[in-house]
mmCIF file of C-alpha atoms and ligand atoms in Angstrom:
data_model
loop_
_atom_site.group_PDB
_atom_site.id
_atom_site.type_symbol
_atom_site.label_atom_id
_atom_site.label_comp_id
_atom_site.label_asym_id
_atom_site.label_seq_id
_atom_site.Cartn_x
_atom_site.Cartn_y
_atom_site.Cartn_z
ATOM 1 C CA UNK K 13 18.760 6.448 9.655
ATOM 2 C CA UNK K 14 18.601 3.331 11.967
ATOM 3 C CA UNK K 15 14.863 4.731 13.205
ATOM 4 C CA UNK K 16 13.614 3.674 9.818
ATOM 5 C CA UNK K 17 12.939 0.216 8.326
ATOM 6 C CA UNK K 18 12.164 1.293 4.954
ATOM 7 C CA UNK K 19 13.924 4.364 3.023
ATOM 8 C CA UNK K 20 12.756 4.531 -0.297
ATOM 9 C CA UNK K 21 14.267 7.083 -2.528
ATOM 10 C CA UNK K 22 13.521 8.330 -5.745
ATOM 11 C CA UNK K 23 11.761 5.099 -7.003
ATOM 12 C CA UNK K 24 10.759 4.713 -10.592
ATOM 13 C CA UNK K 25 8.774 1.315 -12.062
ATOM 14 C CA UNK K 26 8.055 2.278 -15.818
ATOM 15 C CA UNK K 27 6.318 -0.984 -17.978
ATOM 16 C CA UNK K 28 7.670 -0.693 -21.901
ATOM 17 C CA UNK K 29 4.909 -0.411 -24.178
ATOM 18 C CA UNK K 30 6.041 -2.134 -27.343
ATOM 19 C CA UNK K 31 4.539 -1.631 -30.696
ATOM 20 C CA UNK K 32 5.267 -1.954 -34.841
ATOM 21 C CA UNK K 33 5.992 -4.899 -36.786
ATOM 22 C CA UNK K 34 9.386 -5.339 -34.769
ATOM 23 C CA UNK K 35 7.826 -4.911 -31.467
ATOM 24 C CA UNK K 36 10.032 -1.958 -30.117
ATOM 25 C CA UNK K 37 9.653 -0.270 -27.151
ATOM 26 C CA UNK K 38 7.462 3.073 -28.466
ATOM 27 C CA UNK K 39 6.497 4.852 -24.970
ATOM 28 C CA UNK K 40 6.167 3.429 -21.408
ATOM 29 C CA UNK K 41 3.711 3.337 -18.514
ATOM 30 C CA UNK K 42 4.795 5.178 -15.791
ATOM 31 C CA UNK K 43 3.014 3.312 -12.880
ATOM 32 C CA UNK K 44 5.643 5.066 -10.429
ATOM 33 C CA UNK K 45 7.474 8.234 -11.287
ATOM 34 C CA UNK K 46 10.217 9.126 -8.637
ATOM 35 C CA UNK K 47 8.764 8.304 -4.609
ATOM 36 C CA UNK K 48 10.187 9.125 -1.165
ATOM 37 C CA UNK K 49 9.522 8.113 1.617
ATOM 38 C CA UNK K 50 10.448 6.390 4.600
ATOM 39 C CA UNK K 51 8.707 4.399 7.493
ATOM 40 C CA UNK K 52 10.153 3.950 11.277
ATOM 41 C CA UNK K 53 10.169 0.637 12.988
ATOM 42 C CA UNK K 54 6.796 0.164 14.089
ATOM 43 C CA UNK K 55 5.083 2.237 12.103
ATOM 44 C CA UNK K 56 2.049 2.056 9.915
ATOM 45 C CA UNK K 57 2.038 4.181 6.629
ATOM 46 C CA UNK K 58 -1.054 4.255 4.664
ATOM 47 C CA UNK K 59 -1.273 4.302 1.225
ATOM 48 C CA UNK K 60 -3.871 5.661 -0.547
ATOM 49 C CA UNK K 61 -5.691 6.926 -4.154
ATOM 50 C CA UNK K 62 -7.975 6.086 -6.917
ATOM 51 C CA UNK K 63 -7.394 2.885 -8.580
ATOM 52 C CA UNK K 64 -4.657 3.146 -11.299
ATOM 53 C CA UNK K 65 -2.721 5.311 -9.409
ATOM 54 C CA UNK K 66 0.367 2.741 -9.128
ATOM 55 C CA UNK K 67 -0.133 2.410 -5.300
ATOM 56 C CA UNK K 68 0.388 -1.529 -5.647
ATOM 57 C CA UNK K 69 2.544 -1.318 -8.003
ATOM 58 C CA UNK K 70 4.791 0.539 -5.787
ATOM 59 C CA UNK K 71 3.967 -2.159 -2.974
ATOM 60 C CA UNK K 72 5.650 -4.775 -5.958
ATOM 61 C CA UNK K 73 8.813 -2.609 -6.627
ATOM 62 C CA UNK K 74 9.934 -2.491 -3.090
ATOM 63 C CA UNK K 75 9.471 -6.122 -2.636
ATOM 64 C CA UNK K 76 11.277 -6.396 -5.924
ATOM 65 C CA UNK K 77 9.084 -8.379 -7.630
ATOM 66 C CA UNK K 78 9.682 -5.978 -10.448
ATOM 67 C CA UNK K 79 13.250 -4.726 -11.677
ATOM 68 C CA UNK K 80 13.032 -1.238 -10.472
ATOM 69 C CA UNK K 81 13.518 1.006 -13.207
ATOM 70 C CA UNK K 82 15.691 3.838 -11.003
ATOM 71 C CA UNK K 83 15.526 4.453 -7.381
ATOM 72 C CA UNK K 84 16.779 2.770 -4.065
ATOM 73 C CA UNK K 85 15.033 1.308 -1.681
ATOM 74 C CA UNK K 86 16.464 0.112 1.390
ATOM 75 C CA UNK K 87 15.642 -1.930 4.206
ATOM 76 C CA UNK K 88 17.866 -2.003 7.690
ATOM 77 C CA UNK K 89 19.767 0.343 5.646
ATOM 78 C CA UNK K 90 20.787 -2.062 3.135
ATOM 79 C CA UNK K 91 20.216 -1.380 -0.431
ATOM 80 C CA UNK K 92 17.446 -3.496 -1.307
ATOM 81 C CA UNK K 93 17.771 -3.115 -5.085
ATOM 82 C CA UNK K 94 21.206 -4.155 -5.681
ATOM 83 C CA UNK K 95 20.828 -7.762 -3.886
ATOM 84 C CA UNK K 96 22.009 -10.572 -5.843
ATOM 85 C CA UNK K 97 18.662 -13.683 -6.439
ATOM 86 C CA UNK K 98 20.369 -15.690 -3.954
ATOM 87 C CA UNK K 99 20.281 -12.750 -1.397
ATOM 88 C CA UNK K 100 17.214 -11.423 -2.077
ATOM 89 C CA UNK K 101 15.398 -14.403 -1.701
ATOM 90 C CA UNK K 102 16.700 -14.551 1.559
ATOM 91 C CA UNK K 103 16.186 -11.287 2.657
ATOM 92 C CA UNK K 104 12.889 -11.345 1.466
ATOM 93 C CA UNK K 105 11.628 -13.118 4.888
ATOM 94 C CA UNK K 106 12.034 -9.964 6.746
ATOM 95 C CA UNK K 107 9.615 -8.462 4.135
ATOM 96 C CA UNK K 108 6.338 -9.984 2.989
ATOM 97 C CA UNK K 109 3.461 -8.939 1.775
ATOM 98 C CA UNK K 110 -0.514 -9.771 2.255
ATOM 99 C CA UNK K 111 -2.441 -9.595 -1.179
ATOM 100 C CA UNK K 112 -5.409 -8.214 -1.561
ATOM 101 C CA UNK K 113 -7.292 -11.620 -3.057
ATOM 102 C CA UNK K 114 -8.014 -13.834 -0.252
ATOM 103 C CA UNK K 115 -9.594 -16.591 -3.108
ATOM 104 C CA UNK K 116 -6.835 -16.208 -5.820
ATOM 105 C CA UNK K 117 -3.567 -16.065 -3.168
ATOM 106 C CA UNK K 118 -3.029 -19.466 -2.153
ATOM 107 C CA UNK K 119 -3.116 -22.350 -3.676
ATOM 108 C CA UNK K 120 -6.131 -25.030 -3.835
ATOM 109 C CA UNK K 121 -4.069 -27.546 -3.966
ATOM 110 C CA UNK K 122 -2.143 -27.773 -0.930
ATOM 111 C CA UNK K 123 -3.694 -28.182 2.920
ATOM 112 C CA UNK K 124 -3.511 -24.884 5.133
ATOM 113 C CA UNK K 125 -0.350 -26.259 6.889
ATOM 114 C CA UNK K 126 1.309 -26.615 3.531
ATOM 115 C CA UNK K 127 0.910 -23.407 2.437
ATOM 116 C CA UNK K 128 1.817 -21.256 6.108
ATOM 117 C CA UNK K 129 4.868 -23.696 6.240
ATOM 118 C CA UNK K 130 6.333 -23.283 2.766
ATOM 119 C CA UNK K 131 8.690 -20.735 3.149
ATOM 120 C CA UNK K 132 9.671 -22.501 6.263
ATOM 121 C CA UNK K 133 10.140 -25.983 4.362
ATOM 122 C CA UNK K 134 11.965 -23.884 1.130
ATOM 123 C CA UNK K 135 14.194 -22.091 3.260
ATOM 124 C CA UNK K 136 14.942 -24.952 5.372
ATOM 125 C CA UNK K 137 14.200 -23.585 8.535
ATOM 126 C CA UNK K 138 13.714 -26.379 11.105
ATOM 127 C CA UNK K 139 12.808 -29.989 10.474
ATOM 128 C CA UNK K 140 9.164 -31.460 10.015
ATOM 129 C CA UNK K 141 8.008 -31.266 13.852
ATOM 130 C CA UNK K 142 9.876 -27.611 14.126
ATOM 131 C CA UNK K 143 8.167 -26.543 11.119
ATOM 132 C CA UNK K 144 4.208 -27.849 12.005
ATOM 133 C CA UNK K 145 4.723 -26.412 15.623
ATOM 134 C CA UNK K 146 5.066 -23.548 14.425
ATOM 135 C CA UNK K 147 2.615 -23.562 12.025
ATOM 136 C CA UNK K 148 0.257 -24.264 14.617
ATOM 137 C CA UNK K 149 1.729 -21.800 16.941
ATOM 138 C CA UNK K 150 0.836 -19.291 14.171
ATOM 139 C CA UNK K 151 -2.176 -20.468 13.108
ATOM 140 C CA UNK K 152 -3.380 -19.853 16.985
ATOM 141 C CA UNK K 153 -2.063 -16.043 16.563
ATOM 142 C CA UNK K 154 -4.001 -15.113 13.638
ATOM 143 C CA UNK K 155 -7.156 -17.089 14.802
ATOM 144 C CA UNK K 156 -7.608 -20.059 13.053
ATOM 145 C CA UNK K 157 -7.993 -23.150 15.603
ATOM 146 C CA UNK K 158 -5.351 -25.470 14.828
ATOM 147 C CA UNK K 159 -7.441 -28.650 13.686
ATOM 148 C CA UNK K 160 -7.670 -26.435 10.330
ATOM 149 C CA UNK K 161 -4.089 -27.784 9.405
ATOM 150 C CA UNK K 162 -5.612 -30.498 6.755
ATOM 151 C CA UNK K 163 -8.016 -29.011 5.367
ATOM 152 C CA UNK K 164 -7.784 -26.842 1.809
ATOM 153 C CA UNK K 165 -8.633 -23.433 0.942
ATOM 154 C CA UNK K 166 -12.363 -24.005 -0.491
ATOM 155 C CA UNK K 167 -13.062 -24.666 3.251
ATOM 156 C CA UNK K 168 -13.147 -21.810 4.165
ATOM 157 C CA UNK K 169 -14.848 -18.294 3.887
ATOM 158 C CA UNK K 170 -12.621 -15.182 2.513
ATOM 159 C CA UNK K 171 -11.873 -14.150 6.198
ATOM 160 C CA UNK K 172 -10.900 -16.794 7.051
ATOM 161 C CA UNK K 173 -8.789 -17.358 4.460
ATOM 162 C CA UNK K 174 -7.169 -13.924 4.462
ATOM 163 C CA UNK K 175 -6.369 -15.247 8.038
ATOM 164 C CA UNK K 176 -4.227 -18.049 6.043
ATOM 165 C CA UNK K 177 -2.546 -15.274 4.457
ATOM 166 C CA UNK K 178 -1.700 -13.286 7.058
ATOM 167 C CA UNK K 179 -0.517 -16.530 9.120
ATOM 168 C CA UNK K 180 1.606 -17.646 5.793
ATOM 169 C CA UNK K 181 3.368 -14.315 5.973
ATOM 170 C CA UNK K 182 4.272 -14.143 9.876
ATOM 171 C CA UNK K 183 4.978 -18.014 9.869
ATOM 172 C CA UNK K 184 8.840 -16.924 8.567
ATOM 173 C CA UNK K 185 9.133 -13.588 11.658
ATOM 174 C CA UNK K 186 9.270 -10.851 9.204
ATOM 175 C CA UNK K 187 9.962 -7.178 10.481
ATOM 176 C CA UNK K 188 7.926 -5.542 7.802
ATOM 177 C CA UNK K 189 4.866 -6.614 6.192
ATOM 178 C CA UNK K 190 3.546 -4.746 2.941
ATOM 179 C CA UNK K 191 -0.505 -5.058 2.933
ATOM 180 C CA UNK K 192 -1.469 -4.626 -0.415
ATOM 181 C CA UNK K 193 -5.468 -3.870 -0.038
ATOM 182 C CA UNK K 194 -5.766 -7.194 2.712
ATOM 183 C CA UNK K 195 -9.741 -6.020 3.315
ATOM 184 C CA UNK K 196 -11.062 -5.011 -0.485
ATOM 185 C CA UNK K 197 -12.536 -8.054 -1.208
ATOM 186 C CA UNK K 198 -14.331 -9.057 2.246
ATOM 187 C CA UNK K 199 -17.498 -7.746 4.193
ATOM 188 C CA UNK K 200 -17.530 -5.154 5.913
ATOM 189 C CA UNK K 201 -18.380 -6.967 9.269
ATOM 190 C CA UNK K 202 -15.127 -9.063 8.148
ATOM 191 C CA UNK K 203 -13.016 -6.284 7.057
ATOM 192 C CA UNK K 204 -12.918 -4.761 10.858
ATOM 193 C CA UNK K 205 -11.983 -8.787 12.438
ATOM 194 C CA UNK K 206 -8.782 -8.380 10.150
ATOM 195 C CA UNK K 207 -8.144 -4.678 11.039
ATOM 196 C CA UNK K 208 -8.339 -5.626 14.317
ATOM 197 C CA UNK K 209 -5.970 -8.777 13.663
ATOM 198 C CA UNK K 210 -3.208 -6.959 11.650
ATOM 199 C CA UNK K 211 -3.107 -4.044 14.676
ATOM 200 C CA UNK K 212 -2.859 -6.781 17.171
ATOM 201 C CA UNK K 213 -0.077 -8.557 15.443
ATOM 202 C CA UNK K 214 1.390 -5.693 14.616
ATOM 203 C CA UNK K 215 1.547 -4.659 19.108
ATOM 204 C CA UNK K 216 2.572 -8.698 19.671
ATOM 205 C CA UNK K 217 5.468 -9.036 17.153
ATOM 206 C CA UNK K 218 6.945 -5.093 16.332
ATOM 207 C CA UNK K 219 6.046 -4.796 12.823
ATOM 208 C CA UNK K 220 5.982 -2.482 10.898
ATOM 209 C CA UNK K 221 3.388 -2.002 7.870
ATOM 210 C CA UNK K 222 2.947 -0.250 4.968
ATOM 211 C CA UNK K 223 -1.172 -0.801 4.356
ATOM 212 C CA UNK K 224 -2.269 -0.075 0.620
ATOM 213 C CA UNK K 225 -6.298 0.469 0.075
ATOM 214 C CA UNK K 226 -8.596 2.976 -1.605
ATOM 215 C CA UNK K 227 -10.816 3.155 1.071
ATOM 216 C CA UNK K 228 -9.903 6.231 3.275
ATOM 217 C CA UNK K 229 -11.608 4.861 6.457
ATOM 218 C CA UNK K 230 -9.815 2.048 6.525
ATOM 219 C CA UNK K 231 -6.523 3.867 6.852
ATOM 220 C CA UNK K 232 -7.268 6.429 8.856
ATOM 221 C CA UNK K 233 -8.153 3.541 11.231
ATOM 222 C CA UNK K 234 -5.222 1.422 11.088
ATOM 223 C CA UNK K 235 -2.143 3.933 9.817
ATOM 224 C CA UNK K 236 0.279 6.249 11.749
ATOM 225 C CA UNK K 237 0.908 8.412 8.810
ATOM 226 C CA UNK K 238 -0.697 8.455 5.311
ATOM 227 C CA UNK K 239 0.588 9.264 1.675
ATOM 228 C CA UNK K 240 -1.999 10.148 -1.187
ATOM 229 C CA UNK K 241 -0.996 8.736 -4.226
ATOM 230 C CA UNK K 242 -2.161 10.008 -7.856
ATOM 231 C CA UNK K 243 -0.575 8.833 -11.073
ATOM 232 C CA UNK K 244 2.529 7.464 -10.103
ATOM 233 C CA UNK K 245 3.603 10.018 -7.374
ATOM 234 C CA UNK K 246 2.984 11.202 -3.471
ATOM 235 C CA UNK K 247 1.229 14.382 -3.637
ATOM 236 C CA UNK K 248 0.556 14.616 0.352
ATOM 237 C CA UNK K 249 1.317 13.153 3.346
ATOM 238 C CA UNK K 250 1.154 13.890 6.300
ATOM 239 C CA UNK K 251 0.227 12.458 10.060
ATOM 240 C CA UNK K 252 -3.126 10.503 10.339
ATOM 241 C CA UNK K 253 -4.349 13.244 12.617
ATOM 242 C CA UNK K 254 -2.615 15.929 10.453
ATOM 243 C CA UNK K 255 -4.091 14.853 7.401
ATOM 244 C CA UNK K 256 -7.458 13.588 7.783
ATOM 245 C CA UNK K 257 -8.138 17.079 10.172
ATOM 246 C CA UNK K 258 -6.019 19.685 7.837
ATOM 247 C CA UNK K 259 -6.130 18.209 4.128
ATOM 248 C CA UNK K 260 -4.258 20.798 1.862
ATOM 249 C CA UNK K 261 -4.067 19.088 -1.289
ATOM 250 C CA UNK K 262 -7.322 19.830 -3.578
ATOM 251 C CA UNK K 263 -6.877 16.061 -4.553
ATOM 252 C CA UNK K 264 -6.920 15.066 -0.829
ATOM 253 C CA UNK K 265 -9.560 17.271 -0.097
ATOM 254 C CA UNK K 266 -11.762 15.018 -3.064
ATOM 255 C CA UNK K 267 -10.682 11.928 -1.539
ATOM 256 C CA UNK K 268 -11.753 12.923 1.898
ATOM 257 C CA UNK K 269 -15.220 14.696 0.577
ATOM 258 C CA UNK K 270 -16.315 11.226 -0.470
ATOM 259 C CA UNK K 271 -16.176 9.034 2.579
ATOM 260 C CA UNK K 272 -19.652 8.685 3.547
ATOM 261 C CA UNK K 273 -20.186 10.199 7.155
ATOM 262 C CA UNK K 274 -22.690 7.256 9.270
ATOM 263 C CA UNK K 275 -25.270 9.659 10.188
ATOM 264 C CA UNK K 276 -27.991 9.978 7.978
ATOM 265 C CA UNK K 277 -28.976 13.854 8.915
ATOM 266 C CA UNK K 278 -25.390 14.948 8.892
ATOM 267 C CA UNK K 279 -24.480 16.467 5.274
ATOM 268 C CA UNK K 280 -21.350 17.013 3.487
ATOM 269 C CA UNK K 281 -20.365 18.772 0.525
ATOM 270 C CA UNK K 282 -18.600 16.997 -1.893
ATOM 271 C CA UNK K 283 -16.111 17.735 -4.270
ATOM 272 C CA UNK K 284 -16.367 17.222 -8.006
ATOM 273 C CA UNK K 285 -13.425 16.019 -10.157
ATOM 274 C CA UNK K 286 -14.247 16.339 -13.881
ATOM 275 C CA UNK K 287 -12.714 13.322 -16.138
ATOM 276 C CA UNK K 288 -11.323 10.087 -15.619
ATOM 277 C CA UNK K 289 -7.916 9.338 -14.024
ATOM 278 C CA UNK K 290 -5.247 10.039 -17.392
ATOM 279 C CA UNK K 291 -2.989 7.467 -18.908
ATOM 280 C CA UNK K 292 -0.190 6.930 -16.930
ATOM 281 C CA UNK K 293 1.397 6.386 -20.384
ATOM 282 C CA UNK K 294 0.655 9.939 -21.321
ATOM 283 C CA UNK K 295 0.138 12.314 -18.167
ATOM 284 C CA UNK K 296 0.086 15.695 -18.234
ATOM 285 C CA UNK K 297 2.410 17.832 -18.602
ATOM 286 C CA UNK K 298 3.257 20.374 -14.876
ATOM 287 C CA UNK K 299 0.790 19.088 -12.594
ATOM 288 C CA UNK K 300 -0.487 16.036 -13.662
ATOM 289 C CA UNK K 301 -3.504 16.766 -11.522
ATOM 290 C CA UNK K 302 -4.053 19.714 -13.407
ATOM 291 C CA UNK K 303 -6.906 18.387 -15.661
ATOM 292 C CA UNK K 304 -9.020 17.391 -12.808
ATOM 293 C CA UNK K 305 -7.987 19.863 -10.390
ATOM 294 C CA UNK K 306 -11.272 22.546 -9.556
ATOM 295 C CA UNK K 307 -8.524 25.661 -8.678
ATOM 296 C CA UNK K 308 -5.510 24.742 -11.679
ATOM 297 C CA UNK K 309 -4.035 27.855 -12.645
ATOM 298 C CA UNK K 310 -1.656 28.656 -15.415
ATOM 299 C CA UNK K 311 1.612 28.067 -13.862
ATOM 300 C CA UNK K 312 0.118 24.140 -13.562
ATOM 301 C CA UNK K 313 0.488 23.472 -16.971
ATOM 302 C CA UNK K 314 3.939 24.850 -17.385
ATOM 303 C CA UNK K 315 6.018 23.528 -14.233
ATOM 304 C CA UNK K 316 6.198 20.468 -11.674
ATOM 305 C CA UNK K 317 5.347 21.411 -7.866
ATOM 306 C CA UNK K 318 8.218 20.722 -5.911
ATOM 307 C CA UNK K 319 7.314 18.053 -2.774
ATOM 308 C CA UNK K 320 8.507 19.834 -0.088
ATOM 309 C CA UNK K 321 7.433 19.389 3.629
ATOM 310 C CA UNK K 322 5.448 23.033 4.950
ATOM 311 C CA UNK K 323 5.648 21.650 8.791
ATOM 312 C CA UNK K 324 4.228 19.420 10.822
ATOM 313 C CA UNK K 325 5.865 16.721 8.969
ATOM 314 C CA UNK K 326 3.303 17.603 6.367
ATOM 315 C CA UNK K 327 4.442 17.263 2.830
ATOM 316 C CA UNK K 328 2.518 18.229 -0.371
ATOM 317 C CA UNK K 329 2.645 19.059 -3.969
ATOM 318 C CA UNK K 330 1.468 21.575 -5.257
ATOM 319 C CA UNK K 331 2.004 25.515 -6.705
ATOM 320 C CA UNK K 332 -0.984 26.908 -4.326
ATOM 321 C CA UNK K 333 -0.832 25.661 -1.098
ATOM 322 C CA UNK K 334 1.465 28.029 1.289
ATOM 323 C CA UNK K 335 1.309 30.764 -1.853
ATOM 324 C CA UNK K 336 0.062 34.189 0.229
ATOM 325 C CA UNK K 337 -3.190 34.698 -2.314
ATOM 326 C CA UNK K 338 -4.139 30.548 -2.585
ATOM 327 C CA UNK K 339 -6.578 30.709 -0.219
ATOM 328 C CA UNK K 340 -8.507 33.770 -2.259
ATOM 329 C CA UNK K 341 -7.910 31.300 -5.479
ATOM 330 C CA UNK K 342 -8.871 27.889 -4.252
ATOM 331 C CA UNK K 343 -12.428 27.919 -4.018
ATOM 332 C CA UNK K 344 -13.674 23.926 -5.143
ATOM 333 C CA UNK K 345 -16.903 23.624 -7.323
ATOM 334 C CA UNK K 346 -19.319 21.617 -4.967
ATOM 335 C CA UNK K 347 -21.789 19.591 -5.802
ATOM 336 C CA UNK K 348 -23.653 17.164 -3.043
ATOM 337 C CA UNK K 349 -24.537 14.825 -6.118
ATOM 338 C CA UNK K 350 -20.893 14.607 -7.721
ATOM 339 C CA UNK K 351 -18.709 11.511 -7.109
ATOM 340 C CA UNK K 352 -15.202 10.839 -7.966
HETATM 341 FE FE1 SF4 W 424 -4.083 21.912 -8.586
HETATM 342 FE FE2 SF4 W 424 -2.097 23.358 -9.566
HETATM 343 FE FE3 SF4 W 424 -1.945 22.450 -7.067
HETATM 344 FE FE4 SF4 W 424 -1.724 20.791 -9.141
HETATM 345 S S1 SF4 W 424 -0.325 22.437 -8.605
HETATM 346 S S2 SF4 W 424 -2.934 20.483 -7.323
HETATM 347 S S3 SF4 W 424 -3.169 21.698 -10.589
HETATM 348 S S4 SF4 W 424 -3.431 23.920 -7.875
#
């Protein structure tokens, strides 16, 4: 559909795990097992789930910095996983991403202006003067004065550096920008300056995101839409406004029981999950959120729920929700002590 910027169909990124004396490949990791989605020009889609749950790997696969196991993803309605090097590298510049390590992303060795202007320089995209003016010209949209050009990295604090990022990424006019956790490792006091930047880039230059985190605030702030993620596949999503007011799924209900509410007399009642995320290596078998899951019945050992959208463009996955006698079943164990 020419509404969306991103279709992604059916995407699988498994990781070998090799073993023996010959190394062979004895099992694999399934860090993504079979995703849908799409996003529309302009939107925001937020990702979210425990850590482990393959959300950034998934971020990876659709920029292809991985060889997709199965699946298509495609972009303008090209098929993004059967470009050629040559043509992917190209295309790439309509799709970059923002990491989530503001200290480890760019590199000490080269001066701010270096490292917003690479892609410009690689790709060949205007001569010196073109390519420092708009640099600069960049540098002034996300913030950072423009005498900043010669200086390095260790200059400067995460935020600001995080601004260098972002800048490197829009220096080369993508359409879509993949933020893979962009706030995680700043203040909090810093984390809402770069909110606040990506949602005003996004208004100035028609992007579209998809914005990966584990914190739940976060999203609900910046996204239009948001997908909960747990071992390797979507098991909600749903509106912002849909989601964060009617959460169906018992693992979004967790997820949303946990975000602290800023009023100290106000209470909440949180939900308990029992056990550690399992290997994606080894999940279980039906539902793989069976073992943690407070209202698992039997049929959740024996079959997969089937993602299917109830309305609303609300989408889940699981055997209970929409069954007549669910709401009878599904009562969670609470516990205002328990964490996830
Ligand atoms: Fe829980 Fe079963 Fe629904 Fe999975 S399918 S979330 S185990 S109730």
């Amino acid at each position: 559909m020419e509404d969306n910027i991103l279709e992604v169909k059916g995407l699988k990124q498994y990781f070998p795990i090799r073993g023996g004396v010959f190394q062979r490949t004895v099992g694999h990791v399934k860090a993504v097992d079979g995703v849908s989605f799409n996003i529309k020009r302009g939107e925001t889609l937020g990702v979210v789930g425990e850590s482990g749950c393959g959300k950034s790997t998934l971020g990876r696969s659709i920029m292809r910095l991985y060889k997709m196991t199965a699946g298509q993803v495609l972009f303008n309605g090209e098929d993004f996983s059967k470009l050629s090097k040559k043509e992917l590298r190209k295309k790439r510049l309509e799709m970059q991403m923002v990491f989530q390590d503001p200290y480890s992303s760019l590199n000490p060795r080269m001066t701010v202006g270096q490292i917003i202007g690479e892609a410009l320089t690689d790709h060949k995209m205007g001569n010196r003067e073109e390519v420092r003016k708009k640099v600069k010209e960049t540098m002034e949209l996300c913030g950072l004065p423009q005498y900043y050009i010669n200086r390095y990295p260790h200059e400067f604090s995460g935020g600001q550096r995080q601004r260098i990022g972002i800048a490197r990424s829009l220096a080369v006019d993508p359409s879509f920008v993949i933020c893979d956790e962009p706030v995680s490792a700043l203040d909090v006091s810093i984390q809402a300056q770069i909110i606040n930047l990506l949602s005003d880039l996004q208004k100035q230059k028609h992007l579209s995101y998809m914005f990966i985190s584990h914190d739940l605030s976060v999203v609900e702030y910046i996204s239009d839409r948001v997908a909960v993620m747990y071992l390797g596949n979507i098991v909600e999503m749903a509106p912002k406004e849909e989601l964060y007011k009617n959460p169906l799924h018992p693992y979004t209900k967790a997820l949303l029981s946990a975000i602290p509410i800023p009023d100290p007399k106000a209470t909440r009642n949180r939900i308990i999950l029992s056990g550690d995320l399992p290997s994606p290596a080894n999940p279980p078998s039906g539902c793989k959120f069976r073992t943690r899951c407070p209202i698992a019945c039997e049929k959740c050992a024996q079959s997969v729920p089937e993602y299917r959208n109830i309305g609303n463009n609300h989408y889940i996955a699981c055997h209970l929700v929409g069954a007549q006698d669910a709401s009878a079943e599904s009562k969670p164990q609470t516990n205002e002590n328990a964490t996830l």
